mmCIF file of C-alpha atoms in Angstrom:
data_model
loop_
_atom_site.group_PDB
_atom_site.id
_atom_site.type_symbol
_atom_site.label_atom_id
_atom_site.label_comp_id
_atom_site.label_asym_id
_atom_site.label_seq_id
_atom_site.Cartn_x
_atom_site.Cartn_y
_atom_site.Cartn_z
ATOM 1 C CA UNK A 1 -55.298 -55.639 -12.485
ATOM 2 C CA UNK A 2 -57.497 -57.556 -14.798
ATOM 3 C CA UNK A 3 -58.019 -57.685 -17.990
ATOM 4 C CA UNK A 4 -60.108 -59.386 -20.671
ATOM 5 C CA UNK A 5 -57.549 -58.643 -23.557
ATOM 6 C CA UNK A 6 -55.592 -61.769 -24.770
ATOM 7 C CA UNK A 7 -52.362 -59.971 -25.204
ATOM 8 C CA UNK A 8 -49.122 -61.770 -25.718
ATOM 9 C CA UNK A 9 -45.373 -61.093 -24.795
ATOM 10 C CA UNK A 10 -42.798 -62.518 -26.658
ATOM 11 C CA UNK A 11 -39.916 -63.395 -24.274
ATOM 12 C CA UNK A 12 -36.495 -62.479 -25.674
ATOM 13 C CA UNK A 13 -34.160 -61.982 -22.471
ATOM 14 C CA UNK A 14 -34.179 -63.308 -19.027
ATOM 15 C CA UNK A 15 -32.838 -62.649 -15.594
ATOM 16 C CA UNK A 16 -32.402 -65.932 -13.277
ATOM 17 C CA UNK A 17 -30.568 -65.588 -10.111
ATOM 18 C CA UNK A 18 -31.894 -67.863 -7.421
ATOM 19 C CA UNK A 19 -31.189 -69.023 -4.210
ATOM 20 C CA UNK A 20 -32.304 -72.680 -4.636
ATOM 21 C CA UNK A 21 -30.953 -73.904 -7.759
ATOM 22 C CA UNK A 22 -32.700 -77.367 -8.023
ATOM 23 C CA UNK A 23 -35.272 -77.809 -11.221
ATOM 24 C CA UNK A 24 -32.967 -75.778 -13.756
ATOM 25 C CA UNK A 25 -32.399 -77.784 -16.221
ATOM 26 C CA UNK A 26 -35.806 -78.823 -17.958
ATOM 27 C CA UNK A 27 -36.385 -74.825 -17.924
ATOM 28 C CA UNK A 28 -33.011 -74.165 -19.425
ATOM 29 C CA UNK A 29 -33.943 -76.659 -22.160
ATOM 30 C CA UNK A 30 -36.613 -74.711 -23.152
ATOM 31 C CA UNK A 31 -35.276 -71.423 -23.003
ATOM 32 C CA UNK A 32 -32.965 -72.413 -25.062
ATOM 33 C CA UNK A 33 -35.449 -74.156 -27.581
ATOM 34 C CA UNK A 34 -37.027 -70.358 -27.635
ATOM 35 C CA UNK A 35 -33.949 -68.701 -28.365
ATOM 36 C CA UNK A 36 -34.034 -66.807 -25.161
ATOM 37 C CA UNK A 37 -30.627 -64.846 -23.696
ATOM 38 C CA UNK A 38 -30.016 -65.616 -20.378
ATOM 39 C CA UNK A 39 -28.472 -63.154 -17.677
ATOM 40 C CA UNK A 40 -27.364 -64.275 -14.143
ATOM 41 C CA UNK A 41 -25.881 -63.929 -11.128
ATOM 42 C CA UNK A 42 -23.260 -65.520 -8.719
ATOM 43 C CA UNK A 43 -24.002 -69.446 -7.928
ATOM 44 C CA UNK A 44 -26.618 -69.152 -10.141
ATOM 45 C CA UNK A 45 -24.313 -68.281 -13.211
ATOM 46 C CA UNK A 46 -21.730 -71.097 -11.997
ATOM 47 C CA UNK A 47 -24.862 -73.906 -11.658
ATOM 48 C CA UNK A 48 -26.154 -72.838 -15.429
ATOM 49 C CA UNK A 49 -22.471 -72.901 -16.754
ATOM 50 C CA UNK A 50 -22.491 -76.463 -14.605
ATOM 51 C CA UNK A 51 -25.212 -77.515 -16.582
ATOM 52 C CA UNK A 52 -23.306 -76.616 -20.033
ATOM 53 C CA UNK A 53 -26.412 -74.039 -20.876
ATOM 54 C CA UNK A 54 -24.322 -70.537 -22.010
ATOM 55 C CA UNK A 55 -25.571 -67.194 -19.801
ATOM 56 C CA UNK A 56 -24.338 -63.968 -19.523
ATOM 57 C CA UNK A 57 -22.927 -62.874 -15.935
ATOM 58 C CA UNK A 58 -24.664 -60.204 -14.335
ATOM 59 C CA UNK A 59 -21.583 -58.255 -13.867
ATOM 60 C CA UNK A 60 -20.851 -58.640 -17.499
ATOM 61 C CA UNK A 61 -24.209 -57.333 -18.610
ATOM 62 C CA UNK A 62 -24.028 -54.251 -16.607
ATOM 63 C CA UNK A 63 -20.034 -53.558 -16.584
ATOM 64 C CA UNK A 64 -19.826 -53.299 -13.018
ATOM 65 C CA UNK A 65 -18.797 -55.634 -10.560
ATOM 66 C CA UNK A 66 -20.261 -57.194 -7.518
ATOM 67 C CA UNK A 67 -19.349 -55.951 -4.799
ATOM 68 C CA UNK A 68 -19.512 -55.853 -1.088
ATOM 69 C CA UNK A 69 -19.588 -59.879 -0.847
ATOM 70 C CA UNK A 70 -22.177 -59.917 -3.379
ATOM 71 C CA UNK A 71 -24.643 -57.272 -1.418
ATOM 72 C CA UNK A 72 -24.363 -55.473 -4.340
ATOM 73 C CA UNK A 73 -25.439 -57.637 -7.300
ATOM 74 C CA UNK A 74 -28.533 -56.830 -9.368
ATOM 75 C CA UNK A 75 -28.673 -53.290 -7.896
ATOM 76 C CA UNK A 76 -28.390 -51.544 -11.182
ATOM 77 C CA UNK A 77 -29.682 -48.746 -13.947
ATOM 78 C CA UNK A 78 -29.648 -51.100 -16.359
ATOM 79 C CA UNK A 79 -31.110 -54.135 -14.508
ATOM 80 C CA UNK A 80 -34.069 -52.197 -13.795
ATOM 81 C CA UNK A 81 -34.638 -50.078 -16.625
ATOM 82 C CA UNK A 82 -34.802 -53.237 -18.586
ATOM 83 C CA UNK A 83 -37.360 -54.238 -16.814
ATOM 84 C CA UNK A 84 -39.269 -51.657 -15.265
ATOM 85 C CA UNK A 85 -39.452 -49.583 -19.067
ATOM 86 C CA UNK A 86 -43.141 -49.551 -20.368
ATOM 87 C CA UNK A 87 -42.574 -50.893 -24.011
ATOM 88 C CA UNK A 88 -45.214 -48.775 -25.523
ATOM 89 C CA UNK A 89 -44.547 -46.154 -23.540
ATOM 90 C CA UNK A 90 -42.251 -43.790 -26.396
ATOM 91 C CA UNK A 91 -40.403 -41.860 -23.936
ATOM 92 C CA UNK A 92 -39.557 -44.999 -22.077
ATOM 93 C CA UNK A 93 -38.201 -46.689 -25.324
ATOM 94 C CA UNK A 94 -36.183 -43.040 -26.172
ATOM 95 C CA UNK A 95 -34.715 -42.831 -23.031
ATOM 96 C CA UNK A 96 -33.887 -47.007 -23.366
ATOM 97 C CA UNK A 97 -32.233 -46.450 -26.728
ATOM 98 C CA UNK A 98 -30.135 -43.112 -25.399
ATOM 99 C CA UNK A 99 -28.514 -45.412 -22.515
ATOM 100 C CA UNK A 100 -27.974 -48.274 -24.313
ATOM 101 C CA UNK A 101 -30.792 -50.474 -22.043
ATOM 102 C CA UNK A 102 -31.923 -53.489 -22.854
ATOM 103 C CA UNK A 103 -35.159 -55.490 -22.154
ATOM 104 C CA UNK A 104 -35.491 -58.234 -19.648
ATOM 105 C CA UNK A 105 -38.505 -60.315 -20.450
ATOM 106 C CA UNK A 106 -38.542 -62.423 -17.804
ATOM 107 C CA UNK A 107 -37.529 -62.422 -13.858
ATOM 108 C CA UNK A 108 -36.608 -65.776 -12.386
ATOM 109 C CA UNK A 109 -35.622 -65.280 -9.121
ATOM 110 C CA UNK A 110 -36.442 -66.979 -5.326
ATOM 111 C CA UNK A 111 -35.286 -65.425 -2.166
ATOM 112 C CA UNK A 112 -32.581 -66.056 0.168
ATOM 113 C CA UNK A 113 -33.744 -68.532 2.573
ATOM 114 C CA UNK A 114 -34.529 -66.328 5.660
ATOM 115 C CA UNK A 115 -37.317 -68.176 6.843
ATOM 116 C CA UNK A 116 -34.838 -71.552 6.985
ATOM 117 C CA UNK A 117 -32.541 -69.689 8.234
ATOM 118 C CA UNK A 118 -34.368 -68.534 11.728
ATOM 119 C CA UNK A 119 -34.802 -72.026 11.773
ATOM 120 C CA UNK A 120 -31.619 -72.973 11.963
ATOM 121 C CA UNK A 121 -29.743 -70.620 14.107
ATOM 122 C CA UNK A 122 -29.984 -67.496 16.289
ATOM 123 C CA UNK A 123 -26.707 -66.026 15.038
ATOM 124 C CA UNK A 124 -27.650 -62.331 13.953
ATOM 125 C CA UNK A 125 -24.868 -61.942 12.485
ATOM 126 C CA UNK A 126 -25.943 -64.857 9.862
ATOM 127 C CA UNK A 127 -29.934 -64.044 9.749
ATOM 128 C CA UNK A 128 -28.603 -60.583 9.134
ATOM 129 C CA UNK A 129 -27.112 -61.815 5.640
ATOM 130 C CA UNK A 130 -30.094 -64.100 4.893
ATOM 131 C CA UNK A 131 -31.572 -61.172 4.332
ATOM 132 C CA UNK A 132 -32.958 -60.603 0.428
ATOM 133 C CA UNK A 133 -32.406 -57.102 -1.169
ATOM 134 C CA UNK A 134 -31.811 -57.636 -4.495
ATOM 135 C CA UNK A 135 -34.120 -59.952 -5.084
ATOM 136 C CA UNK A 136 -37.498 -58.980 -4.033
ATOM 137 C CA UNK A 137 -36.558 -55.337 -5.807
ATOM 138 C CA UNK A 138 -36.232 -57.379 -8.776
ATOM 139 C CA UNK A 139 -39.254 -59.086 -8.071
ATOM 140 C CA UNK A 140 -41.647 -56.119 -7.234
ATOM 141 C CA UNK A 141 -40.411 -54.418 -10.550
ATOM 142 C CA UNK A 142 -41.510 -57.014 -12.599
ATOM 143 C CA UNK A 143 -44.598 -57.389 -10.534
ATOM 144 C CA UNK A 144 -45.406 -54.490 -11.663
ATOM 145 C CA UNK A 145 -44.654 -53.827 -14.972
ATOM 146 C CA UNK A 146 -46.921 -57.482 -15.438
ATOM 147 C CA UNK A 147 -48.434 -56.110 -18.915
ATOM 148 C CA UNK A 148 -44.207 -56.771 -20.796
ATOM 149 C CA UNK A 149 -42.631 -58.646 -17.808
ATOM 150 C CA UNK A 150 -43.169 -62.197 -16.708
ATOM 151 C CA UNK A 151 -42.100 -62.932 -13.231
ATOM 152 C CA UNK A 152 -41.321 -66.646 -11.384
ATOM 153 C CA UNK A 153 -40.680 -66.970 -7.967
ATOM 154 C CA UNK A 154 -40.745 -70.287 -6.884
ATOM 155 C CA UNK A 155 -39.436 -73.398 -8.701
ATOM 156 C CA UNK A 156 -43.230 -74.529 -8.259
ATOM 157 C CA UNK A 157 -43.937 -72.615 -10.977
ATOM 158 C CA UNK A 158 -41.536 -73.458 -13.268
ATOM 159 C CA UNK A 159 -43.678 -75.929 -15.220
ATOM 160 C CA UNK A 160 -46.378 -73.605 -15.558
ATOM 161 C CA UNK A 161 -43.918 -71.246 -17.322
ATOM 162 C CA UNK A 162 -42.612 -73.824 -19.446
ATOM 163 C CA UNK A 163 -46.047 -75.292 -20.727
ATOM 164 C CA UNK A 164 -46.820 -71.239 -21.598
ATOM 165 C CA UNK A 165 -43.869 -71.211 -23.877
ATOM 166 C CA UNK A 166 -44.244 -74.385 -25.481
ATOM 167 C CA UNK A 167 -48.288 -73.419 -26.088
ATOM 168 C CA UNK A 168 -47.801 -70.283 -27.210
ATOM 169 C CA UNK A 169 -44.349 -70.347 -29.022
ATOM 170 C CA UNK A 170 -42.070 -68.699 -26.494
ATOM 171 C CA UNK A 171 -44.583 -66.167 -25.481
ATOM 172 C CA UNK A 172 -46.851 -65.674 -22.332
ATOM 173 C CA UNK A 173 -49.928 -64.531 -22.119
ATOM 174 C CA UNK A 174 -51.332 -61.412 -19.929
ATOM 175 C CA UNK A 175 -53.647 -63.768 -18.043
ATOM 176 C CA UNK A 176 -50.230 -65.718 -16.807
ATOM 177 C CA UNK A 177 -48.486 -62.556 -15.939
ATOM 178 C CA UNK A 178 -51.202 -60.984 -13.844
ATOM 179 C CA UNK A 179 -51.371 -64.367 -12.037
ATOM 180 C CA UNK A 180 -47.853 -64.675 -11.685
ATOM 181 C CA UNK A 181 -47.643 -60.911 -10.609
ATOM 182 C CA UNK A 182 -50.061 -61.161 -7.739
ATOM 183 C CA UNK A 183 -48.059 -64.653 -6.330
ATOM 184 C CA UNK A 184 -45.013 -62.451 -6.531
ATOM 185 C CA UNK A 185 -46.484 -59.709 -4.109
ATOM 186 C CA UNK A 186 -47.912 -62.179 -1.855
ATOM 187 C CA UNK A 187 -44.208 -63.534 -1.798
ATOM 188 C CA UNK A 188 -42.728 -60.417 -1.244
ATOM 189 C CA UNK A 189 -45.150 -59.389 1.602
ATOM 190 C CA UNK A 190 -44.843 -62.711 3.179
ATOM 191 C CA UNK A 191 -40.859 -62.426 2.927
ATOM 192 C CA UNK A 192 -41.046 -58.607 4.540
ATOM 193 C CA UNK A 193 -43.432 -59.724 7.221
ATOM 194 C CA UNK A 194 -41.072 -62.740 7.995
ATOM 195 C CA UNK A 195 -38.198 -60.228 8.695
ATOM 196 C CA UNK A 196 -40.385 -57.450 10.423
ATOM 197 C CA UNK A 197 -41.487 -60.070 13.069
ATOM 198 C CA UNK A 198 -38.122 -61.082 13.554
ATOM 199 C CA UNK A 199 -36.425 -57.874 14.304
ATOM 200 C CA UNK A 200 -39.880 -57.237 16.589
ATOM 201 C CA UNK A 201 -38.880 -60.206 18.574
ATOM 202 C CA UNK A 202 -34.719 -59.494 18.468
ATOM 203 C CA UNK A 203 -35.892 -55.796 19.847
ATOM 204 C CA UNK A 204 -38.284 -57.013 22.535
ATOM 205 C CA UNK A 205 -41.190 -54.995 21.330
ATOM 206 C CA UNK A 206 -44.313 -56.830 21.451
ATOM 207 C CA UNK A 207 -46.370 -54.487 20.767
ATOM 208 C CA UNK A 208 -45.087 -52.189 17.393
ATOM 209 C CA UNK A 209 -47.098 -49.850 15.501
ATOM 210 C CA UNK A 210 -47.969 -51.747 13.006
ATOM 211 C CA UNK A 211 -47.974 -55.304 13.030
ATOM 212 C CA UNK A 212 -47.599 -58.133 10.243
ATOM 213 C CA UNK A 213 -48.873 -61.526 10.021
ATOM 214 C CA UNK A 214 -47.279 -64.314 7.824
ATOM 215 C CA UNK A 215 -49.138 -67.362 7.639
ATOM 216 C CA UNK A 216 -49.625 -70.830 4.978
ATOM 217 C CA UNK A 217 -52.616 -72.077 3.453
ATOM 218 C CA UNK A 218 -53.215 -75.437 4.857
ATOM 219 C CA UNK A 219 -56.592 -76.714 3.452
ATOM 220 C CA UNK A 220 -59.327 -75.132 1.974
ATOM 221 C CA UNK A 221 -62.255 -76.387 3.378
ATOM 222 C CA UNK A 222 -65.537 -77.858 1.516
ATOM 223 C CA UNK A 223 -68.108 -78.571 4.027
ATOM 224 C CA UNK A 224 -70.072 -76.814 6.436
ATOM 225 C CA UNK A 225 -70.323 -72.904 4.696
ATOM 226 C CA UNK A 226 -72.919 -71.709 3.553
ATOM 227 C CA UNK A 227 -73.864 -71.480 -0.395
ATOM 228 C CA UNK A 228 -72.430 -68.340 -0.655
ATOM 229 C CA UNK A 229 -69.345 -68.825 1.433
ATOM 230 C CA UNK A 230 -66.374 -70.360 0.899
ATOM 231 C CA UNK A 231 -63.488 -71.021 4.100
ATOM 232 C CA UNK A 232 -60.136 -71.845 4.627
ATOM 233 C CA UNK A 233 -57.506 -72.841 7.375
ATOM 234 C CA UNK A 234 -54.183 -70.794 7.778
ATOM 235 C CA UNK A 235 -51.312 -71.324 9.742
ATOM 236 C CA UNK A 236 -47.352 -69.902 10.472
ATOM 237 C CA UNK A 237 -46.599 -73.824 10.424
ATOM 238 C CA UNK A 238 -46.948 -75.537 6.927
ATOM 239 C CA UNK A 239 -49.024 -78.660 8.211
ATOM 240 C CA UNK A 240 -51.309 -79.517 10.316
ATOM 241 C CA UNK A 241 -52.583 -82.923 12.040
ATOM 242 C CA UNK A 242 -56.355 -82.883 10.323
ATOM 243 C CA UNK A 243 -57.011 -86.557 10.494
ATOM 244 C CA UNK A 244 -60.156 -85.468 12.892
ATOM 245 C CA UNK A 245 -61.568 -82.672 10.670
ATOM 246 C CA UNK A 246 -61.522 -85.421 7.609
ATOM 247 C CA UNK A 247 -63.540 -87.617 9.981
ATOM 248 C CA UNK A 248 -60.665 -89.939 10.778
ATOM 249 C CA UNK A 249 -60.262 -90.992 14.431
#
């Protein structure tokens, strides 16, 4: 990454299948000012059609169903093609045209809630499902393919990616991408690291091979470095009590 080029991406097909579904509408509003197709998936198709915005059903796009109690969703040739596909690349775009592929533009898409989920219960069975495939594939693909494809992963962002379409006419810019793309990774690592630790503890091994850590940014800090230094506290929790470290008593 990085890049001092100010290239732009016009945005002419999107992907949206997410697992919370709140904050839709205001982006659908502007997608739809832009002109911009929308695929999706599951709930995510019902809550759009809900919202009287039009979309096209994943299953639709790709002519083949979901199956396997919707396991097997986004798992697709032409899901990925669309966006993994280098669009200057001319044996990319040859072998696009030959299969009938299509670009996707832009990724919306948030995990299943497996972190909530552990949370909430210590049925297996349930964790088991809360467990995201489709999604962060989708989400590492456009990741990396940053320099065509925009990718949002958190309905945090979602105003971000609207004031880059209304400033730039539908378009993003390769400074927004690369930012975007680095979030998604961390969100993807985080989300792995979440369900490594877990099947650590189901398993009983506390001490594996290799070992992740998922933690939060709490607060970055301001006083006490050095010039040249700069701090920060972490945690697995997503607050802390801090009244004493801001001098409160």
């Amino acid at each position: 990454m990085g890049t001092n080029k100010n290239i732009m991406k016009r945005i002419k097909r999107a992907l949206i299948s997410v697992s919370d579904k709140s904050n839709l509408k205001e982006l659908l509003k502007v997608l739809k000012k832009y002109n911009i197709e929308i695929i999706s998936s599951g709930g995510t198709f019902r809550e759009i059609k809900k919202l009287k915005y039009e979309s096209t059903e994943v299953s639709n796009f790709t002519n083949s169903p979901e199956i396997l109690e919707g396991r097997v969703k986004t798992l697709h040739p032409k899901i990925h093609s669309g966006i993994l596909n280098k669009r200057q690349n001319k044996k990319h775009q040859k072998e696009i045209k030959k299969n009938n592929f299509k670009n996707i533009d832009l990724i919306i898409v948030n995990f299943y809630p497996f972190e909530n989920t552990l949370k909430k219960t210590s049925s297996h069975k349930r964790i088991i499902e809360n467990i995201d495939i489709g999604g962060p594939a989708m989400v590492r693909a456009a990741a990396k393919n940053y320099n065509d494809v925009t990718v949002i992963t958190s309905t945090y962002q979602y105003k971000e990616l609207i004031n880059q379409l209304k400033e730039n006419k539908g378009q993003t810019t390769d400074k927004f991408r690369e930012k975007m793309s680095k979030i998604a990774f961390n969100e993807t690592a985080y989300y792995d690291s979440l369900i490594s630790n877990y099947f650590n503890k189901f398993s009983k091994d506390d001490f594996p091979k290799r070992r992740t850590f998922h933690v939060n940014l709490i607060e970055k800090l301001r006083y006490g470095e050095n010039p040249h230094q700069k701090s920060a506290i972490y945690s697995k929790n997503f607050s802390l009590n801090l009244n004493q470290l801001h001098g409160k008593q």
